[in-house]
CSV table of C-alpha atoms and ligand atoms in Angstrom, one decimal:
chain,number,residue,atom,x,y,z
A,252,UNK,CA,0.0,0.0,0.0
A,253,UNK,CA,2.7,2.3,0.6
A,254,UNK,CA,4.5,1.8,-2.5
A,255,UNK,CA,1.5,2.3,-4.2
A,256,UNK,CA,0.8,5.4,-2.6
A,257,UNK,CA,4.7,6.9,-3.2
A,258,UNK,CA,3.9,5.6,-7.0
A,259,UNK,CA,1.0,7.5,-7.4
A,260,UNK,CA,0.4,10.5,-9.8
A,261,UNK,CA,-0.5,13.8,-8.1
A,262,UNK,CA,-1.9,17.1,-9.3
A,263,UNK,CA,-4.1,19.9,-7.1
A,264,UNK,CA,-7.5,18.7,-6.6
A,265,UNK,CA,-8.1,22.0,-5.4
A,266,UNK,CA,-8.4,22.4,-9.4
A,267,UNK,CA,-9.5,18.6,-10.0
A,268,UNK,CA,-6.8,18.0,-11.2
A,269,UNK,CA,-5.4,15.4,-9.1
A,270,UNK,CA,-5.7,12.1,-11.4
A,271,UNK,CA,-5.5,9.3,-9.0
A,272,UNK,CA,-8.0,11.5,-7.0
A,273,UNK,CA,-10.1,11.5,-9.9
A,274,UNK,CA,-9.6,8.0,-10.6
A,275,UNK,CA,-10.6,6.9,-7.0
A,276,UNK,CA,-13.8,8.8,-7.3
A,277,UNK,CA,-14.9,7.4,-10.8
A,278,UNK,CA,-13.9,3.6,-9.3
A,279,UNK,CA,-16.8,4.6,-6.4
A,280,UNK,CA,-19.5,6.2,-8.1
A,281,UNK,CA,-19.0,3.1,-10.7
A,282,UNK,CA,-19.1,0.7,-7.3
A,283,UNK,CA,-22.0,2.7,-5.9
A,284,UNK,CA,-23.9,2.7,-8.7
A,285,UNK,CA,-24.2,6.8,-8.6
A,286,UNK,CA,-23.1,9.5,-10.8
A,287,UNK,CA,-20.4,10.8,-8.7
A,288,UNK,CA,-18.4,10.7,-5.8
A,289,UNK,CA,-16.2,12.5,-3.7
A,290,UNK,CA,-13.1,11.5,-1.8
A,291,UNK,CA,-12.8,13.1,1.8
A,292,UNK,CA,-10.8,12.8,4.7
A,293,UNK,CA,-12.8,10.6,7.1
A,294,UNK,CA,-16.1,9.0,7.5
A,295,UNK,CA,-17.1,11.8,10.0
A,296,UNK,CA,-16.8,14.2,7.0
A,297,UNK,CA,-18.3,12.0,4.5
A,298,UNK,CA,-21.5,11.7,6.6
A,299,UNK,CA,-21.8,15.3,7.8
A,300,UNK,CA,-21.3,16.5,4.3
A,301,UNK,CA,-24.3,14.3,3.1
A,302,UNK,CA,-26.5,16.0,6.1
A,303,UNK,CA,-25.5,19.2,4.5
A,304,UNK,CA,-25.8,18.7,0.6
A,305,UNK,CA,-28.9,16.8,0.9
A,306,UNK,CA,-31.0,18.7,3.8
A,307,UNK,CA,-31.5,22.4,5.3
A,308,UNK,CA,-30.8,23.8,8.9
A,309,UNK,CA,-33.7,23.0,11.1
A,310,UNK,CA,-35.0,20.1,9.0
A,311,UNK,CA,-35.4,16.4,11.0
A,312,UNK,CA,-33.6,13.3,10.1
A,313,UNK,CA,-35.0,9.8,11.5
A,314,UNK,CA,-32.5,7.2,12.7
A,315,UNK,CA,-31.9,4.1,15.1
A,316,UNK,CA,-31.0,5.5,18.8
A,317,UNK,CA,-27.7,3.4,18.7
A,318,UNK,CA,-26.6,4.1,15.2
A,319,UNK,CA,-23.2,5.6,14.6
A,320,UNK,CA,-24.9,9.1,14.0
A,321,UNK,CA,-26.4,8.7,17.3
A,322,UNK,CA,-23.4,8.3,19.5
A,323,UNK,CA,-20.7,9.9,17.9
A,324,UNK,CA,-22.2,12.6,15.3
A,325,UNK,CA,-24.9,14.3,17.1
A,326,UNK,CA,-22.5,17.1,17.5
A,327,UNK,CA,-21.5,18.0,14.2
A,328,UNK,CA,-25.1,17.6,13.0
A,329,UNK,CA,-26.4,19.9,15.3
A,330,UNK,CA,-23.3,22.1,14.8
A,331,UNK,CA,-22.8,21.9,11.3
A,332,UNK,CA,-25.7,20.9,9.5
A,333,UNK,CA,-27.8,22.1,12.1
A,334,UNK,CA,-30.3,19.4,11.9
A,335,UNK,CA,-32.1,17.3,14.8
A,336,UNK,CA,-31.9,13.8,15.0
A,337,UNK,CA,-35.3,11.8,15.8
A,338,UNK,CA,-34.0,9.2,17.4
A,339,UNK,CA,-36.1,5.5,17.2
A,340,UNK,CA,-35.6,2.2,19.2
A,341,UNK,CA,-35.5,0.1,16.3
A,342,UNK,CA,-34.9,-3.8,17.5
A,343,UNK,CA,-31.4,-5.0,17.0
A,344,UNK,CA,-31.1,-1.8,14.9
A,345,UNK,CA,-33.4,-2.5,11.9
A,346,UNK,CA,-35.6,0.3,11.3
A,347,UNK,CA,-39.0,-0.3,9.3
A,348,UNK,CA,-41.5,1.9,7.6
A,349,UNK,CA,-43.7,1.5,10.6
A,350,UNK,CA,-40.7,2.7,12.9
A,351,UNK,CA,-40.1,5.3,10.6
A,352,UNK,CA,-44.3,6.6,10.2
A,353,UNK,CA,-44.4,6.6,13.9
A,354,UNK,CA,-41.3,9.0,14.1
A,355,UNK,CA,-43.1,11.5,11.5
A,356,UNK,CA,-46.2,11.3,13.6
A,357,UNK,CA,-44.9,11.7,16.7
A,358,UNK,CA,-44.5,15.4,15.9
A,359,UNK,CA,-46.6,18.1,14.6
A,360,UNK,CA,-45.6,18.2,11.3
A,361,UNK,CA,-47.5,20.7,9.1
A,362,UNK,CA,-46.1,23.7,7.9
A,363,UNK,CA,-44.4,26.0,10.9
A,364,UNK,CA,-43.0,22.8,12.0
A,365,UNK,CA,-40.1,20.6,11.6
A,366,UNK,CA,-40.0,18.1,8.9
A,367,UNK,CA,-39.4,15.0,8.7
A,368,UNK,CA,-36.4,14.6,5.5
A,369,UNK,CA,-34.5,12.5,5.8
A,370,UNK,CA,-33.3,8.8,7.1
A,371,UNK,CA,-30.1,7.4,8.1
A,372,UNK,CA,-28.8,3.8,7.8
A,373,UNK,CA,-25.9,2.5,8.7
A,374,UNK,CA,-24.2,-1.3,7.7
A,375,UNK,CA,-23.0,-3.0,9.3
A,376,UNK,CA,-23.7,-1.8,12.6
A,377,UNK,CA,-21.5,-0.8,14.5
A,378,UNK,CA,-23.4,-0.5,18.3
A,379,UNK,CA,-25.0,-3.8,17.2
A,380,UNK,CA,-22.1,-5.7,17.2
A,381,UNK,CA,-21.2,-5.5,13.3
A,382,UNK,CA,-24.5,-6.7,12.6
A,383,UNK,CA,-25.8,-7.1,9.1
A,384,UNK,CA,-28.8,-4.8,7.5
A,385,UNK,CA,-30.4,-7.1,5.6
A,386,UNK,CA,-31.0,-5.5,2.0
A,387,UNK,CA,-35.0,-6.3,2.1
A,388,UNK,CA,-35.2,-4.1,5.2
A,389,UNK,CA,-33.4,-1.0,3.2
A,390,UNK,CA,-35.8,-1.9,0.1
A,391,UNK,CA,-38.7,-1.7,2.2
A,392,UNK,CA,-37.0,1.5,3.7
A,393,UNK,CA,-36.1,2.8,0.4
A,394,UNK,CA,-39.9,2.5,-0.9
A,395,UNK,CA,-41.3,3.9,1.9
A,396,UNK,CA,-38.8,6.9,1.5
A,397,UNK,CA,-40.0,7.6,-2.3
A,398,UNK,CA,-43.5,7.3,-1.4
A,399,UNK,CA,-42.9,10.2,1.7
A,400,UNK,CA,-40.3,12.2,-0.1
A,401,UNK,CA,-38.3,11.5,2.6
A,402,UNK,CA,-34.3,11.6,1.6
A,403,UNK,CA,-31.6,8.5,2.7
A,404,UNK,CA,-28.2,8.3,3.6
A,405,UNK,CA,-26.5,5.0,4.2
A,406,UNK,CA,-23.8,5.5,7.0
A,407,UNK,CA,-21.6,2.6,5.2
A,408,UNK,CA,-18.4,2.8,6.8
A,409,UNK,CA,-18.0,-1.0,7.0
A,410,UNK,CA,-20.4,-1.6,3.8
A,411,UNK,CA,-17.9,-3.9,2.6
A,412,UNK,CA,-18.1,-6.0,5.2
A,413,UNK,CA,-21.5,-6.4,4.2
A,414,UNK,CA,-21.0,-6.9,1.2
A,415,UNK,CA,-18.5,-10.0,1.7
A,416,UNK,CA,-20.7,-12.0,4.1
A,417,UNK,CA,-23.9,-11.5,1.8
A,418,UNK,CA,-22.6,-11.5,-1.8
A,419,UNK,CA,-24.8,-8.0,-2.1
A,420,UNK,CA,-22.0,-6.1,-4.6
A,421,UNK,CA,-21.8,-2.5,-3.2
A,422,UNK,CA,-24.5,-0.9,-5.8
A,423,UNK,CA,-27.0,-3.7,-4.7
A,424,UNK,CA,-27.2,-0.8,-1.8
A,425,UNK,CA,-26.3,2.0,-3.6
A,426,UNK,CA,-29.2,1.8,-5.4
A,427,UNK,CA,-31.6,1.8,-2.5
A,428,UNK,CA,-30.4,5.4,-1.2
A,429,UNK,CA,-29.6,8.7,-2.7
A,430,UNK,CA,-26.1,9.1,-0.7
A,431,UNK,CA,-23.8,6.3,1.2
A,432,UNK,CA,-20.3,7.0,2.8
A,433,UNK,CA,-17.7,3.9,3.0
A,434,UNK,CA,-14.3,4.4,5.4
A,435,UNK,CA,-10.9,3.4,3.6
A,436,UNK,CA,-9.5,3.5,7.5
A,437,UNK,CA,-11.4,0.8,9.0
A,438,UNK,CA,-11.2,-2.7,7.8
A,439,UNK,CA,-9.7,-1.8,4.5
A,440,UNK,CA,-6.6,-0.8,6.7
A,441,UNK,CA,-5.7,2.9,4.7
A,442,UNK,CA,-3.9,5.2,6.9
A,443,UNK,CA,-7.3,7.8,6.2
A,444,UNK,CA,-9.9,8.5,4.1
A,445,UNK,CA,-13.4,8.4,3.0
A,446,UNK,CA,-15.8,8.3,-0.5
A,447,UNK,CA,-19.7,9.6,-0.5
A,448,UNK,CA,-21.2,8.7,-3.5
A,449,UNK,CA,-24.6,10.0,-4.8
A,450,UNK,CA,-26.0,12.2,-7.8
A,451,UNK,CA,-24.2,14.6,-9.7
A,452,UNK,CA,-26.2,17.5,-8.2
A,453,UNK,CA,-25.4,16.5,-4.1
A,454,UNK,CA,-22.2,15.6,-4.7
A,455,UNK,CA,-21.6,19.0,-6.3
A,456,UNK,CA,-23.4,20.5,-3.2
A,457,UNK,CA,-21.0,18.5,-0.8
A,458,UNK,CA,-17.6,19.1,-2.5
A,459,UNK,CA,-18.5,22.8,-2.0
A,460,UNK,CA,-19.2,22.1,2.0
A,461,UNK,CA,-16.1,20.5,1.9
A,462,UNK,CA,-13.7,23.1,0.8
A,463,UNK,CA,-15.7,25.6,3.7
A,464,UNK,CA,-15.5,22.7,6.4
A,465,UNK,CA,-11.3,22.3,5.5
A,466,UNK,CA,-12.0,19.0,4.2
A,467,UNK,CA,-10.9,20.2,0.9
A,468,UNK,CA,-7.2,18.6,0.0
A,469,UNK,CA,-5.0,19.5,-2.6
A,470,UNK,CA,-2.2,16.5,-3.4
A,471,UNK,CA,-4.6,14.0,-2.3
A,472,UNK,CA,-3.4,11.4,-4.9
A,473,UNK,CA,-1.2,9.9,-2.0
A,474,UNK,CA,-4.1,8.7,0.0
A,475,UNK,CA,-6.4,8.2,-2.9
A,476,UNK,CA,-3.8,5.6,-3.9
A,477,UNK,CA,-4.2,3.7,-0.9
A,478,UNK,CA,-7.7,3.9,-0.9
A,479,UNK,CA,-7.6,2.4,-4.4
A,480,UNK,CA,-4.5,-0.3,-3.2
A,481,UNK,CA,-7.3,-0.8,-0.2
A,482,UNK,CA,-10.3,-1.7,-2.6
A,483,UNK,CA,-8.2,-3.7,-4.7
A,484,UNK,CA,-6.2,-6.1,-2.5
A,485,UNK,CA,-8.4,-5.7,0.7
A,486,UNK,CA,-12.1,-6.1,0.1
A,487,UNK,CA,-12.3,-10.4,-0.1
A,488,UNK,CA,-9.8,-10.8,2.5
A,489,UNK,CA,-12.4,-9.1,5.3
A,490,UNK,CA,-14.2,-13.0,5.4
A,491,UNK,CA,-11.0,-13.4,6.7
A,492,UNK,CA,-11.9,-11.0,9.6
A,493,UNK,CA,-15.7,-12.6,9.9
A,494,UNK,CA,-13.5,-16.5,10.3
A,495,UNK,CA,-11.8,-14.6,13.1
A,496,UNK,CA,-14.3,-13.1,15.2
A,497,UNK,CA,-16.5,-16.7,14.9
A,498,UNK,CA,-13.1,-18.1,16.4
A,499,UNK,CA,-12.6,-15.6,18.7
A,500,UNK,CA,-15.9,-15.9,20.2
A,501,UNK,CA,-15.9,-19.8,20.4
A,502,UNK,CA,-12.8,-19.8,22.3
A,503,UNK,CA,-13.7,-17.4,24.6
A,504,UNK,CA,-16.7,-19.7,25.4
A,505,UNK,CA,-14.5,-22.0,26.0
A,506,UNK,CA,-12.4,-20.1,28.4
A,507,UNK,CA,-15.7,-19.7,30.1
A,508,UNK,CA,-17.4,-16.4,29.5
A,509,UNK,CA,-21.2,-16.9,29.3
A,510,UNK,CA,-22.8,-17.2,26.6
A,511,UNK,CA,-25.3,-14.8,28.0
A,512,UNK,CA,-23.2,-11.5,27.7
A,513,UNK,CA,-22.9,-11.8,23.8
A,514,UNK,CA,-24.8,-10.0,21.1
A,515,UNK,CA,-24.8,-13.0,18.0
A,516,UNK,CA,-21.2,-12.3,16.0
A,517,UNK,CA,-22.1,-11.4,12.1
A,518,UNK,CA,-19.2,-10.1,11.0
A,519,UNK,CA,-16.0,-8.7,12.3
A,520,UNK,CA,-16.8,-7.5,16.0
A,521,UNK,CA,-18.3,-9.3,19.4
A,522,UNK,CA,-19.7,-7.0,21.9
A,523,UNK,CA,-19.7,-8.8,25.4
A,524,UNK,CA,-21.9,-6.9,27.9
A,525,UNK,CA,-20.9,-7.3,31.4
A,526,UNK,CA,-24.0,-5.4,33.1
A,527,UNK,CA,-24.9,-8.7,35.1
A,528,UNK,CA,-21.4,-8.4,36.6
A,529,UNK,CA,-22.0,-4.9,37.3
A,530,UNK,CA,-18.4,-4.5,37.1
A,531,UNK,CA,-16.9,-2.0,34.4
A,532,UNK,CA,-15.8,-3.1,30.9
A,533,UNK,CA,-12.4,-1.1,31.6
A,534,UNK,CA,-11.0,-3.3,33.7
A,535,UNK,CA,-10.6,-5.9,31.3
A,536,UNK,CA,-9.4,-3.8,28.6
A,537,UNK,CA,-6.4,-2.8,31.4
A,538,UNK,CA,-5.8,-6.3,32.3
A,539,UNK,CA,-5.6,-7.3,28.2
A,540,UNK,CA,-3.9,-4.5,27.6
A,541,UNK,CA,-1.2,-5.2,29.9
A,542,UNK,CA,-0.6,-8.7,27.8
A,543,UNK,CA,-0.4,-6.8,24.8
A,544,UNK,CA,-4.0,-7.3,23.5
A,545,UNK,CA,-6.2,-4.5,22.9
A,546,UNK,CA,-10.2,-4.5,23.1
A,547,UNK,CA,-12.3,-1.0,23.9
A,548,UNK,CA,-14.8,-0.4,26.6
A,549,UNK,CA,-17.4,1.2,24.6
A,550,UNK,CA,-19.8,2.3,27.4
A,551,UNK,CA,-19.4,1.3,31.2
A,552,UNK,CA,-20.6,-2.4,30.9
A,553,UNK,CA,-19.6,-2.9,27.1
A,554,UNK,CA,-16.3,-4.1,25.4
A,555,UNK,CA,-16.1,-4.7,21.8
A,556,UNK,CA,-13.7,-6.8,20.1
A,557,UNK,CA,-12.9,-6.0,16.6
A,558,UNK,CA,-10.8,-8.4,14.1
A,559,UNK,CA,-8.8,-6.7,11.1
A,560,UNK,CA,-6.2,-7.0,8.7
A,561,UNK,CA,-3.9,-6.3,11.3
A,562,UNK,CA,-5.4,-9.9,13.5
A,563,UNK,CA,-4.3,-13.0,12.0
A,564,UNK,CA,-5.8,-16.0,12.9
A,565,UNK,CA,-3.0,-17.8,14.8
A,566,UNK,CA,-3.6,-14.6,17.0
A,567,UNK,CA,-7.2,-15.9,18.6
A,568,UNK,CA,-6.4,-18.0,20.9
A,569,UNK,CA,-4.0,-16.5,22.6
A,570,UNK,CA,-6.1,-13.1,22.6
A,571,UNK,CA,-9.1,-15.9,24.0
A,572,UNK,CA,-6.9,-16.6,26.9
A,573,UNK,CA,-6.1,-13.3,27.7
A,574,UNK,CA,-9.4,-11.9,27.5
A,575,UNK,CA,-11.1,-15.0,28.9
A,576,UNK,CA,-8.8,-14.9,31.8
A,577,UNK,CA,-9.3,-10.8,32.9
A,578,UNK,CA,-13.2,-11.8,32.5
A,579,UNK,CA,-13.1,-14.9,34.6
A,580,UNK,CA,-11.2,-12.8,37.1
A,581,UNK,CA,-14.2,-10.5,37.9
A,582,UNK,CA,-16.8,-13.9,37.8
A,583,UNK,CA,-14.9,-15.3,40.6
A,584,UNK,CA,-14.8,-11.5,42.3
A,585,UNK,CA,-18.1,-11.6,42.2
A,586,UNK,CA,-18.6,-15.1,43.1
A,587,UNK,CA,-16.7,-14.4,46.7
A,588,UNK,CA,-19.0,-11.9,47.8
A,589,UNK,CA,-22.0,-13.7,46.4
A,590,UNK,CA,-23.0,-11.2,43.3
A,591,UNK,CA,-24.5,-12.7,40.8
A,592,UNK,CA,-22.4,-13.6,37.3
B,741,PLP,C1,-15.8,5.1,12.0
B,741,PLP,C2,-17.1,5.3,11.6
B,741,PLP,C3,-17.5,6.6,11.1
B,741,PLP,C4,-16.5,7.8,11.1
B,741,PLP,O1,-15.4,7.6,10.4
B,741,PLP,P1,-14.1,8.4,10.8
B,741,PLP,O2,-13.2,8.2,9.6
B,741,PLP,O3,-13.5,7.9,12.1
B,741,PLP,O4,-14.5,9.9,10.9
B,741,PLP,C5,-18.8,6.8,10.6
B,741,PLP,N1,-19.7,5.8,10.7
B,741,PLP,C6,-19.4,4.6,11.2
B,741,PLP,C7,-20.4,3.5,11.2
B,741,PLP,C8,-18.1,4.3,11.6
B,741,PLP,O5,-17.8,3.1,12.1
């Protein structure tokens, strides 16, 4: 990837003129099935820039309470695009067109009022433990949209992922939206980057958010070139990643860690909930992290385990062990003082 990214031909995007900038963007839109795309410098961007090309301050979006939008961009939507987010308690993250209808109505929504414009997806999921959106929910989603005139953006920053463990190629969900984001800095292992993809018009509308945001870049060739290494070489090898995390979890049954505190695995991430425990997710991220493996403590109870292209699979079961062991540590804490496990 680095080589690729030194051999890379450069020019100022500033002036599109940067061809392997330009060549990254015609590969997505193509992918996408959408006119156009735009290369950005994060997901964050991506996203915020499709709140901003495809809705106005003050208008409502609709969208699961634990998506990614939810818990980390509720910020920059208020701040920057200056919209509210509706949150909905959609089961295991799947919103419906009933969810959705009830959202609209739970509001006065004539004239002086908000409206309701928009909907955010996200796949995989990343609160729900990687789960998959499966691509009838987003069709029903997507028809209900067009019937309401109600706008969608699919938050796809591990869309691939989705796309390996279903077969679905990348426009199979392209199609069902007007905008989706994908991250070249998660599983795809780029040092940064970012692609929204929609029609010529939004895209237009978002590359000029993007120069007044500082998102604009000007030799960007280098990391469009390992966005481009990245969908070449790493897209098939993320079943690798799925293999893992099935492994992973498995053995860390084995080292005995309840069944009960795991969401089902579907792709490259196990959340294990330790709210029976009572006992905070962060002190088993400091005991792993003291034998050199490294799992987060995504709220007080929660720690997620991710696989990637940097995990390879003669890595599980020591990483089972380790984490097994800090977990059965705080069972058997518990157990002494009679709390439940
Ligand atoms: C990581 C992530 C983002 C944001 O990407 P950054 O490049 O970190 O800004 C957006 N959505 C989802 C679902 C993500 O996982």
């Amino acid at each position: 990837m680095i080589r690729a990214m030194v051999e890379s031909p450069v020019g100022d995007d500033g002036f599109g003129e940067d061809p392997t900038t330009n060549r990254l963007e015609a590969y997505c839109a193509e992918l996408f099935g959408k006119e156009a795309a735009m290369f950005s410098p994060s997901g964050t961007m991506s996203n915020q820039l499709a709140l901003r090309a495809l809705i106005r301050p003050g208008d409502d979006v609709i969208l699961d309470r634990a998506s990614h939008f939810s818990v980390y961009e509720s910020a920059p939507s208020a701040d920057l695009a200056g919209v509210a987010l509706n949150t909905v308690e959609a089961p295991d993250g799947i919103l419906t067109p009933a969810l959705i209808d009830a959202a609209i109505d739970a509001k006065c929504r004539y004239r002086p009022y908000a409206q309701a414009r928009l909907v955010l997806l996200e796949n995989t999921m990343n609160y729900h433990a990687g789960r998959l959106v499966p691509v009838s929910a987003i069709c029903d989603v997507s028809d209900f949209c067009r019937a309401n005139r109600l706008k969608i953006h699919l938050d796809g920053a591990r869309l691939f992922n989705a796309a390996v463990a279903t077969g679905t190629p990348p426009r199979g969900y392209g199609e069902l939206v007007d905008t989706v984001s994908t991250c070249f800095a998660k599983g795809l292992g780029a040092p940064c980057g970012s692609i929204l993809a929609g029609a010529k018009d939004v895209i237009e509308e978002a590359r000029y958010y993007r120069k007044s945001y500082g998102g604009a870049m000007h030799q960007s060739g280098y990391m469009a070139g390992a966005a481009l290494y990245a969908l070449h070489h790493n897209i098939e090898r993320l079943a690798d990643d799925h293999e893992n995390a099935q492994a992973l979890y498995t053995q860390l049954i084995r080292e005995g860690v309840p069944k009960s505190y795991f969401s089902p695995v579907h792709t490259n991430m196990i959340i294990i909930d330790l709210a029976s425990l009572k006992r905070a997710a962060h002190e088993v991220t400091e005991d792993a992290a003291r034998e050199g493996v490294l799992v987060k403590d995504i709220s007080r109870y929660r720690l997620r385990l991710v696989t990637h292209l940097d995990v390879r699979a003669n890595d599980i079961p020591r990483a089972a062990s380790v984490i097994g062991a800090a977990i059965r540590k705080l069972m058997s804490v518990n157990r002494i003082y009679g709390i439940a496990v």
